[in-house]
CSV table of C-alpha atoms in Angstrom, one decimal:
chain,number,residue,atom,x,y,z
R,1,UNK,CA,31.2,59.4,-18.4
R,2,UNK,CA,29.9,60.5,-15.0
R,3,UNK,CA,32.7,59.3,-12.7
R,4,UNK,CA,33.5,61.4,-9.8
R,5,UNK,CA,35.2,61.4,-6.4
R,6,UNK,CA,33.0,61.3,-3.4
R,7,UNK,CA,34.7,63.2,-0.5
R,8,UNK,CA,32.5,61.8,2.3
R,9,UNK,CA,33.5,58.3,1.2
R,10,UNK,CA,37.3,59.0,1.5
R,11,UNK,CA,37.5,60.3,-2.1
R,12,UNK,CA,36.1,57.0,-3.4
R,13,UNK,CA,35.6,57.0,-7.2
R,14,UNK,CA,31.9,56.6,-7.9
R,15,UNK,CA,29.5,57.0,-10.8
R,16,UNK,CA,26.0,58.4,-11.3
R,17,UNK,CA,24.1,58.6,-14.5
R,18,UNK,CA,20.5,58.7,-15.8
R,19,UNK,CA,19.7,56.5,-18.7
R,20,UNK,CA,16.7,55.8,-20.9
R,21,UNK,CA,15.4,52.2,-20.9
R,22,UNK,CA,13.9,50.4,-23.9
R,23,UNK,CA,10.4,51.0,-22.5
R,24,UNK,CA,11.1,54.8,-22.7
R,25,UNK,CA,11.3,55.1,-18.9
R,26,UNK,CA,14.3,56.8,-17.3
R,27,UNK,CA,16.4,55.3,-14.5
R,28,UNK,CA,19.3,56.8,-12.5
R,29,UNK,CA,22.0,54.4,-11.7
R,30,UNK,CA,24.7,54.8,-9.0
R,31,UNK,CA,27.7,52.7,-7.8
R,32,UNK,CA,31.4,52.6,-7.1
R,33,UNK,CA,34.3,51.3,-9.1
R,34,UNK,CA,35.7,47.8,-8.7
R,35,UNK,CA,38.9,49.4,-7.4
R,36,UNK,CA,39.4,53.1,-6.4
R,37,UNK,CA,40.3,54.5,-9.8
R,38,UNK,CA,38.4,56.6,-12.3
R,39,UNK,CA,38.8,54.0,-15.0
R,40,UNK,CA,37.4,51.4,-12.7
R,41,UNK,CA,34.4,53.5,-11.9
R,42,UNK,CA,33.7,54.1,-15.6
R,43,UNK,CA,34.0,50.4,-16.2
R,44,UNK,CA,31.5,49.6,-13.5
R,45,UNK,CA,29.1,52.2,-14.9
R,46,UNK,CA,29.3,50.7,-18.4
R,47,UNK,CA,28.7,47.2,-17.0
R,48,UNK,CA,25.7,48.5,-15.1
R,49,UNK,CA,24.2,50.1,-18.2
R,50,UNK,CA,24.8,46.9,-20.2
R,51,UNK,CA,23.0,44.8,-17.6
R,52,UNK,CA,20.0,47.1,-17.7
R,53,UNK,CA,19.8,47.4,-21.5
R,54,UNK,CA,20.7,43.8,-22.3
R,55,UNK,CA,19.6,41.6,-19.5
R,56,UNK,CA,20.7,37.9,-19.7
R,57,UNK,CA,18.1,35.5,-21.0
R,58,UNK,CA,16.6,33.5,-18.1
R,59,UNK,CA,18.0,30.0,-17.8
R,60,UNK,CA,15.7,27.3,-19.0
R,61,UNK,CA,14.2,25.4,-16.0
R,62,UNK,CA,15.9,22.0,-15.7
R,63,UNK,CA,13.4,19.2,-15.9
R,64,UNK,CA,14.0,16.4,-13.4
R,65,UNK,CA,14.6,12.9,-14.6
R,66,UNK,CA,12.3,10.0,-13.6
R,67,UNK,CA,15.1,8.8,-11.3
R,68,UNK,CA,15.3,12.2,-9.6
R,69,UNK,CA,11.6,12.7,-9.3
R,70,UNK,CA,11.1,9.1,-8.0
R,71,UNK,CA,13.1,10.2,-4.9
R,72,UNK,CA,10.9,13.3,-4.5
R,73,UNK,CA,7.8,11.1,-4.9
R,74,UNK,CA,8.9,8.7,-2.2
R,75,UNK,CA,10.0,11.4,0.2
R,76,UNK,CA,6.9,13.7,-0.2
R,77,UNK,CA,4.0,11.6,-1.4
R,78,UNK,CA,4.7,7.9,-0.4
R,79,UNK,CA,5.8,8.9,3.1
R,80,UNK,CA,2.1,8.8,4.0
R,81,UNK,CA,1.9,5.1,3.1
R,82,UNK,CA,2.4,2.2,5.5
R,83,UNK,CA,5.9,0.8,5.7
R,84,UNK,CA,5.0,-2.3,3.7
R,85,UNK,CA,3.5,-0.1,0.8
R,86,UNK,CA,6.6,2.1,0.8
R,87,UNK,CA,8.9,-0.9,0.5
R,88,UNK,CA,6.9,-2.3,-2.4
R,89,UNK,CA,7.0,1.0,-4.2
R,90,UNK,CA,10.8,1.3,-3.6
R,91,UNK,CA,11.2,-2.2,-5.0
R,92,UNK,CA,9.2,-1.3,-8.1
R,93,UNK,CA,11.3,1.8,-8.8
R,94,UNK,CA,14.6,-0.1,-8.2
R,95,UNK,CA,13.7,-3.2,-10.3
R,96,UNK,CA,11.6,-1.9,-13.2
R,97,UNK,CA,10.9,1.8,-13.6
R,98,UNK,CA,14.4,3.3,-13.0
R,99,UNK,CA,16.4,0.8,-15.1
R,100,UNK,CA,14.3,1.6,-18.2
R,101,UNK,CA,12.9,5.1,-17.6
R,102,UNK,CA,15.3,6.6,-15.1
R,103,UNK,CA,17.2,9.0,-17.4
R,104,UNK,CA,14.2,10.3,-19.2
R,105,UNK,CA,12.8,13.7,-18.3
R,106,UNK,CA,9.7,13.3,-16.1
R,107,UNK,CA,7.5,15.1,-18.7
R,108,UNK,CA,8.9,13.0,-21.6
R,109,UNK,CA,7.7,9.5,-20.7
R,110,UNK,CA,5.8,8.2,-23.7
R,111,UNK,CA,3.8,5.1,-24.5
R,112,UNK,CA,6.7,3.6,-26.3
R,113,UNK,CA,8.9,3.9,-23.1
R,114,UNK,CA,6.2,2.3,-21.0
R,115,UNK,CA,5.8,-0.6,-23.5
R,116,UNK,CA,9.6,-1.1,-23.4
R,117,UNK,CA,9.4,-1.5,-19.6
R,118,UNK,CA,6.4,-3.9,-19.8
R,119,UNK,CA,8.2,-6.0,-22.5
R,120,UNK,CA,11.3,-6.3,-20.2
R,121,UNK,CA,9.1,-7.5,-17.4
R,122,UNK,CA,7.3,-10.0,-19.5
R,123,UNK,CA,10.3,-11.6,-21.1
R,124,UNK,CA,12.4,-11.5,-17.9
R,125,UNK,CA,15.2,-9.2,-19.2
R,126,UNK,CA,14.6,-6.8,-16.3
R,127,UNK,CA,14.4,-9.4,-13.6
R,128,UNK,CA,16.9,-11.8,-15.2
R,129,UNK,CA,14.5,-14.6,-14.4
R,130,UNK,CA,13.2,-17.1,-16.9
R,131,UNK,CA,9.5,-16.5,-17.6
R,132,UNK,CA,9.4,-12.9,-16.5
R,133,UNK,CA,6.8,-11.6,-13.9
R,134,UNK,CA,3.1,-12.1,-13.6
R,135,UNK,CA,0.6,-9.7,-15.2
R,136,UNK,CA,-0.6,-8.8,-11.6
R,137,UNK,CA,3.0,-7.6,-10.8
R,138,UNK,CA,3.1,-5.6,-14.0
R,139,UNK,CA,-0.2,-4.0,-13.1
R,140,UNK,CA,1.1,-3.1,-9.7
R,141,UNK,CA,4.2,-1.5,-11.2
R,142,UNK,CA,2.2,0.4,-13.7
R,143,UNK,CA,0.0,1.7,-10.9
R,144,UNK,CA,3.0,3.1,-9.1
R,145,UNK,CA,4.2,4.7,-12.3
R,146,UNK,CA,0.8,6.3,-12.9
R,147,UNK,CA,0.7,7.7,-9.4
R,148,UNK,CA,4.1,9.2,-9.8
R,149,UNK,CA,3.2,10.9,-13.1
R,150,UNK,CA,-0.1,12.2,-11.7
R,151,UNK,CA,1.7,13.6,-8.6
R,152,UNK,CA,4.1,15.4,-11.0
R,153,UNK,CA,1.1,17.1,-12.5
R,154,UNK,CA,-0.4,18.0,-9.1
R,155,UNK,CA,2.8,19.8,-7.9
R,156,UNK,CA,3.4,21.5,-11.2
R,157,UNK,CA,6.5,19.6,-12.3
R,158,UNK,CA,4.5,18.5,-15.4
R,159,UNK,CA,2.2,21.3,-16.7
R,160,UNK,CA,-1.5,20.5,-16.7
R,161,UNK,CA,-1.7,20.9,-20.4
R,162,UNK,CA,1.2,18.4,-20.7
R,163,UNK,CA,-0.6,15.7,-18.7
R,164,UNK,CA,1.1,12.4,-19.3
R,165,UNK,CA,-0.5,9.6,-21.2
R,166,UNK,CA,-2.9,7.3,-19.4
R,167,UNK,CA,-1.0,4.2,-18.2
R,168,UNK,CA,-3.0,1.1,-19.3
R,169,UNK,CA,-3.1,-2.2,-17.4
R,170,UNK,CA,-3.6,-5.8,-18.2
R,171,UNK,CA,-6.9,-7.6,-17.7
R,172,UNK,CA,-6.3,-10.4,-15.3
R,173,UNK,CA,-8.4,-13.1,-13.7
R,174,UNK,CA,-8.5,-13.6,-10.0
R,175,UNK,CA,-6.5,-16.6,-9.0
R,176,UNK,CA,-8.5,-19.5,-7.5
R,177,UNK,CA,-8.9,-19.3,-3.7
R,178,UNK,CA,-6.8,-22.0,-1.9
R,179,UNK,CA,-8.5,-23.3,1.2
R,180,UNK,CA,-8.9,-26.5,3.2
R,181,UNK,CA,-12.0,-28.6,2.9
R,182,UNK,CA,-13.6,-29.5,6.2
R,183,UNK,CA,-12.0,-32.9,6.4
R,184,UNK,CA,-8.6,-31.5,5.5
R,185,UNK,CA,-8.8,-28.9,8.2
R,186,UNK,CA,-9.8,-31.6,10.7
R,187,UNK,CA,-6.8,-33.7,9.7
R,188,UNK,CA,-4.5,-30.8,10.1
R,189,UNK,CA,-5.8,-30.0,13.6
R,190,UNK,CA,-5.4,-33.7,14.5
R,191,UNK,CA,-1.8,-33.7,13.3
R,192,UNK,CA,-1.0,-30.6,15.4
R,193,UNK,CA,-2.9,-31.9,18.5
R,194,UNK,CA,0.2,-33.0,20.3
R,195,UNK,CA,1.9,-29.6,19.7
R,196,UNK,CA,-0.2,-26.9,21.6
R,197,UNK,CA,1.9,-24.0,20.3
R,198,UNK,CA,1.3,-24.7,16.6
R,199,UNK,CA,-2.2,-26.0,17.3
R,200,UNK,CA,-3.1,-22.6,18.7
R,201,UNK,CA,-1.4,-20.8,15.8
R,202,UNK,CA,-3.5,-22.8,13.2
R,203,UNK,CA,-6.7,-22.1,15.1
R,204,UNK,CA,-5.9,-18.4,15.0
R,205,UNK,CA,-5.6,-18.6,11.3
R,206,UNK,CA,-8.6,-20.8,10.4
R,207,UNK,CA,-11.0,-20.3,13.3
R,208,UNK,CA,-10.4,-16.5,13.6
R,209,UNK,CA,-9.1,-15.5,10.1
R,210,UNK,CA,-6.0,-13.8,11.3
R,211,UNK,CA,-3.2,-13.0,8.8
R,212,UNK,CA,0.3,-14.3,9.5
R,213,UNK,CA,1.5,-11.0,10.6
R,214,UNK,CA,-1.5,-10.6,12.9
R,215,UNK,CA,-0.9,-14.0,14.5
R,216,UNK,CA,2.7,-13.0,15.2
R,217,UNK,CA,1.6,-9.7,16.7
R,218,UNK,CA,-1.0,-11.1,19.1
R,219,UNK,CA,-0.4,-10.2,22.7
R,220,UNK,CA,-2.0,-11.6,25.9
R,221,UNK,CA,-3.7,-8.3,26.5
R,222,UNK,CA,-5.7,-8.8,23.2
R,223,UNK,CA,-7.5,-11.8,24.7
R,224,UNK,CA,-10.7,-10.8,26.4
R,225,UNK,CA,-11.3,-13.9,28.6
R,226,UNK,CA,-14.5,-12.6,30.2
R,227,UNK,CA,-16.3,-12.0,26.8
R,228,UNK,CA,-14.5,-14.8,25.0
R,229,UNK,CA,-13.1,-12.8,22.1
R,230,UNK,CA,-9.9,-11.4,20.8
R,231,UNK,CA,-9.0,-7.9,19.5
R,232,UNK,CA,-6.9,-7.7,16.4
R,233,UNK,CA,-5.3,-4.3,16.3
R,234,UNK,CA,-1.7,-4.7,15.1
R,235,UNK,CA,0.4,-6.8,12.7
R,236,UNK,CA,4.0,-7.5,11.9
R,237,UNK,CA,5.4,-6.7,8.4
R,238,UNK,CA,8.7,-8.5,8.3
R,239,UNK,CA,10.1,-7.4,11.7
R,240,UNK,CA,8.3,-4.1,12.0
R,241,UNK,CA,5.2,-3.8,14.2
R,242,UNK,CA,2.5,-1.7,12.8
R,243,UNK,CA,-1.3,-1.5,12.1
R,244,UNK,CA,-3.4,-4.2,10.4
R,245,UNK,CA,-3.5,-4.3,6.6
R,246,UNK,CA,-6.5,-1.9,6.4
R,247,UNK,CA,-5.3,0.1,9.5
R,248,UNK,CA,-8.5,-0.8,11.4
R,249,UNK,CA,-8.9,-3.0,14.4
R,250,UNK,CA,-11.6,-5.7,14.7
R,251,UNK,CA,-13.1,-7.9,17.4
R,252,UNK,CA,-13.5,-11.6,16.8
R,253,UNK,CA,-15.6,-14.0,19.0
R,254,UNK,CA,-13.9,-17.2,19.7
R,255,UNK,CA,-15.0,-20.7,18.7
R,256,UNK,CA,-15.1,-23.2,21.5
R,257,UNK,CA,-12.0,-25.0,20.4
R,258,UNK,CA,-10.0,-21.7,20.0
R,259,UNK,CA,-11.2,-20.6,23.5
R,260,UNK,CA,-10.0,-23.9,25.0
R,261,UNK,CA,-6.7,-23.7,23.2
R,262,UNK,CA,-6.1,-20.3,24.6
R,263,UNK,CA,-6.8,-21.5,28.1
R,264,UNK,CA,-4.6,-24.5,27.6
R,265,UNK,CA,-1.8,-22.4,26.2
R,266,UNK,CA,-1.5,-20.1,29.2
R,267,UNK,CA,1.6,-22.0,30.3
R,268,UNK,CA,3.3,-20.7,27.1
R,269,UNK,CA,3.4,-17.2,28.6
R,270,UNK,CA,7.0,-16.5,29.5
R,271,UNK,CA,7.8,-14.6,32.7
R,272,UNK,CA,7.2,-11.0,31.9
R,273,UNK,CA,6.5,-11.9,28.2
R,274,UNK,CA,3.7,-10.2,26.3
R,275,UNK,CA,3.5,-12.2,23.1
R,276,UNK,CA,0.7,-14.8,22.8
R,277,UNK,CA,3.0,-17.0,20.7
R,278,UNK,CA,6.6,-16.0,21.5
R,279,UNK,CA,9.8,-17.1,19.9
R,280,UNK,CA,12.3,-19.2,21.7
R,281,UNK,CA,14.1,-16.2,23.1
R,282,UNK,CA,10.8,-14.6,24.3
R,283,UNK,CA,10.6,-12.0,21.5
R,284,UNK,CA,8.0,-12.2,18.7
R,285,UNK,CA,7.6,-15.3,16.6
R,286,UNK,CA,9.7,-15.1,13.3
R,287,UNK,CA,8.4,-15.5,9.8
R,288,UNK,CA,11.0,-18.3,9.2
R,289,UNK,CA,9.6,-20.4,12.0
R,290,UNK,CA,6.0,-20.0,10.6
R,291,UNK,CA,7.1,-20.9,7.1
R,292,UNK,CA,8.7,-24.1,8.2
R,293,UNK,CA,6.3,-25.5,10.8
R,294,UNK,CA,3.0,-25.3,8.9
R,295,UNK,CA,4.2,-27.3,5.8
R,296,UNK,CA,5.7,-29.8,8.3
R,297,UNK,CA,2.3,-30.4,9.9
R,298,UNK,CA,0.5,-30.4,6.5
R,299,UNK,CA,2.8,-33.3,5.4
R,300,UNK,CA,2.1,-35.1,8.7
R,301,UNK,CA,-1.7,-34.7,8.0
R,302,UNK,CA,-1.1,-35.9,4.4
R,303,UNK,CA,-3.1,-33.0,2.9
R,304,UNK,CA,-0.4,-31.4,0.7
R,305,UNK,CA,1.8,-28.5,1.8
R,306,UNK,CA,0.2,-25.1,2.5
R,307,UNK,CA,1.3,-21.8,3.8
R,308,UNK,CA,-0.6,-19.6,6.3
R,309,UNK,CA,-2.8,-17.5,4.0
R,310,UNK,CA,-4.9,-20.4,2.9
R,311,UNK,CA,-5.9,-20.8,6.6
R,312,UNK,CA,-7.5,-17.3,6.4
R,313,UNK,CA,-9.2,-18.4,3.1
R,314,UNK,CA,-10.4,-21.4,5.0
R,315,UNK,CA,-12.0,-19.2,7.7
R,316,UNK,CA,-13.9,-17.1,5.1
R,317,UNK,CA,-14.9,-20.0,2.9
R,318,UNK,CA,-16.3,-22.1,5.8
R,319,UNK,CA,-18.3,-19.2,7.1
R,320,UNK,CA,-19.8,-18.7,3.6
R,321,UNK,CA,-20.5,-22.4,3.2
R,322,UNK,CA,-22.3,-22.4,6.6
R,323,UNK,CA,-24.5,-19.5,5.5
R,324,UNK,CA,-22.9,-16.5,7.3
R,325,UNK,CA,-24.0,-13.1,5.8
R,326,UNK,CA,-21.6,-11.4,3.5
R,327,UNK,CA,-21.3,-8.3,5.6
R,328,UNK,CA,-20.6,-10.3,8.7
R,329,UNK,CA,-17.8,-12.2,7.0
R,330,UNK,CA,-16.4,-8.9,5.7
R,331,UNK,CA,-16.4,-7.5,9.3
R,332,UNK,CA,-14.8,-10.6,10.8
R,333,UNK,CA,-12.1,-10.8,8.1
R,334,UNK,CA,-11.4,-7.1,8.1
R,335,UNK,CA,-11.8,-6.7,4.4
R,336,UNK,CA,-11.7,-3.1,3.2
R,337,UNK,CA,-13.8,-3.9,0.0
R,338,UNK,CA,-16.8,-6.1,0.1
R,339,UNK,CA,-15.8,-7.3,-3.4
R,340,UNK,CA,-13.0,-9.2,-1.7
R,341,UNK,CA,-15.6,-11.0,0.5
R,342,UNK,CA,-17.9,-11.8,-2.4
R,343,UNK,CA,-15.2,-14.0,-3.9
R,344,UNK,CA,-15.9,-16.6,-1.2
R,345,UNK,CA,-19.6,-16.7,-1.9
R,346,UNK,CA,-18.9,-18.4,-5.3
R,347,UNK,CA,-17.5,-21.3,-3.4
R,348,UNK,CA,-20.8,-22.1,-1.7
R,349,UNK,CA,-22.0,-25.3,-3.4
R,350,UNK,CA,-25.6,-25.4,-4.4
R,351,UNK,CA,-26.2,-21.7,-3.7
R,352,UNK,CA,-27.8,-21.0,-7.0
R,353,UNK,CA,-30.0,-24.1,-6.8
R,354,UNK,CA,-31.1,-23.1,-3.3
R,355,UNK,CA,-32.0,-19.6,-4.5
R,356,UNK,CA,-34.1,-20.9,-7.4
R,357,UNK,CA,-35.9,-23.4,-5.1
R,358,UNK,CA,-37.2,-20.3,-3.2
R,359,UNK,CA,-39.3,-19.5,-6.3
R,360,UNK,CA,-40.9,-22.9,-6.1
R,361,UNK,CA,-42.2,-22.3,-2.6
R,362,UNK,CA,-45.9,-21.4,-2.7
R,363,UNK,CA,-46.6,-18.2,-0.7
R,364,UNK,CA,-50.4,-17.9,-0.3
R,365,UNK,CA,-51.8,-14.5,-1.1
R,366,UNK,CA,-54.3,-14.2,1.8
R,367,UNK,CA,-56.3,-11.2,0.3
R,368,UNK,CA,-56.8,-12.9,-3.0
R,369,UNK,CA,-57.8,-16.2,-1.5
R,370,UNK,CA,-60.4,-14.5,0.8
R,371,UNK,CA,-61.8,-12.7,-2.2
R,372,UNK,CA,-62.2,-16.0,-4.1
R,373,UNK,CA,-63.9,-17.5,-1.1
R,374,UNK,CA,-66.4,-14.7,-0.9
R,375,UNK,CA,-67.3,-15.1,-4.6
R,376,UNK,CA,-67.9,-18.8,-4.1
R,377,UNK,CA,-70.4,-18.3,-1.3
R,378,UNK,CA,-74.1,-18.3,-2.3
R,379,UNK,CA,-76.0,-15.0,-1.9
């Protein structure tokens, strides 16, 4: 052994030795004993040699579970989403993904596991509701799962050569668009005529196409009286004020009756209040109030109960039926994808017949007729 006392270290027992490593290289090791004895120095040297000649095997990297990685996904990736989108993702994880897949390793999710989750959603065992959930809700949940697995590949938690299986979705049909016919809309406005507050709210929905959260978020400053238009640039989601659904603002010219309703409703503005349609305490209008009052007025109009989104459908449908261009409807409604707007064009009665009738119109070919006239003239 190469233990010795080092005088300049207060006679501390140390060790120094040159050893040959498995790769044929040499290495000199130095150190001190655990305590100040020769035996301790020799023991420390032997341990040092053992660590170099027989290093411990690296610990296997722990693979995160779906539950653990879902928290990483929400804090690092979904943080870029709007509040409403984050809440929906959290709900999907809490209700469907984590109860079934939560304890699986993130790189071990297979088709059978996904099918088990889908089955639980279809038969209602996951939601504890008879009839389960709709295929659209299942597709939304599968989309969240797919995004999480792809993100795990992007950041290296799942190796690229271990890319997870492709998450399939159900084929679904678009639900029919619910809107008010012209006579139904007139009846609703008539039923609300003695209530200026809700009359204005209905016009904002069906004459301007505002979503419920956008109606609640309208402020007096958004009304351009000089140019007779309103600016839609914010919306409420639950009780949180944020951007519109597609995060873009839009300007909407006012119909004559909506313009009059805004002028007539100026007395609704509370002292120092900013909301176009304030709640009783001067703060923003609540969802609960909107949910209760529109069905009440629908019953009064005898048109069947409706909620607020069909008023937006009414706006788009009536524009299409009156011949407004698709791109204009898209801009006024604030649709991100024109395919959403095109759904309303199918509701235009007689559109196909009118298009075919265009082929029956005789458009004279001037050059051909002039040529025929010249041939018929005597030489």
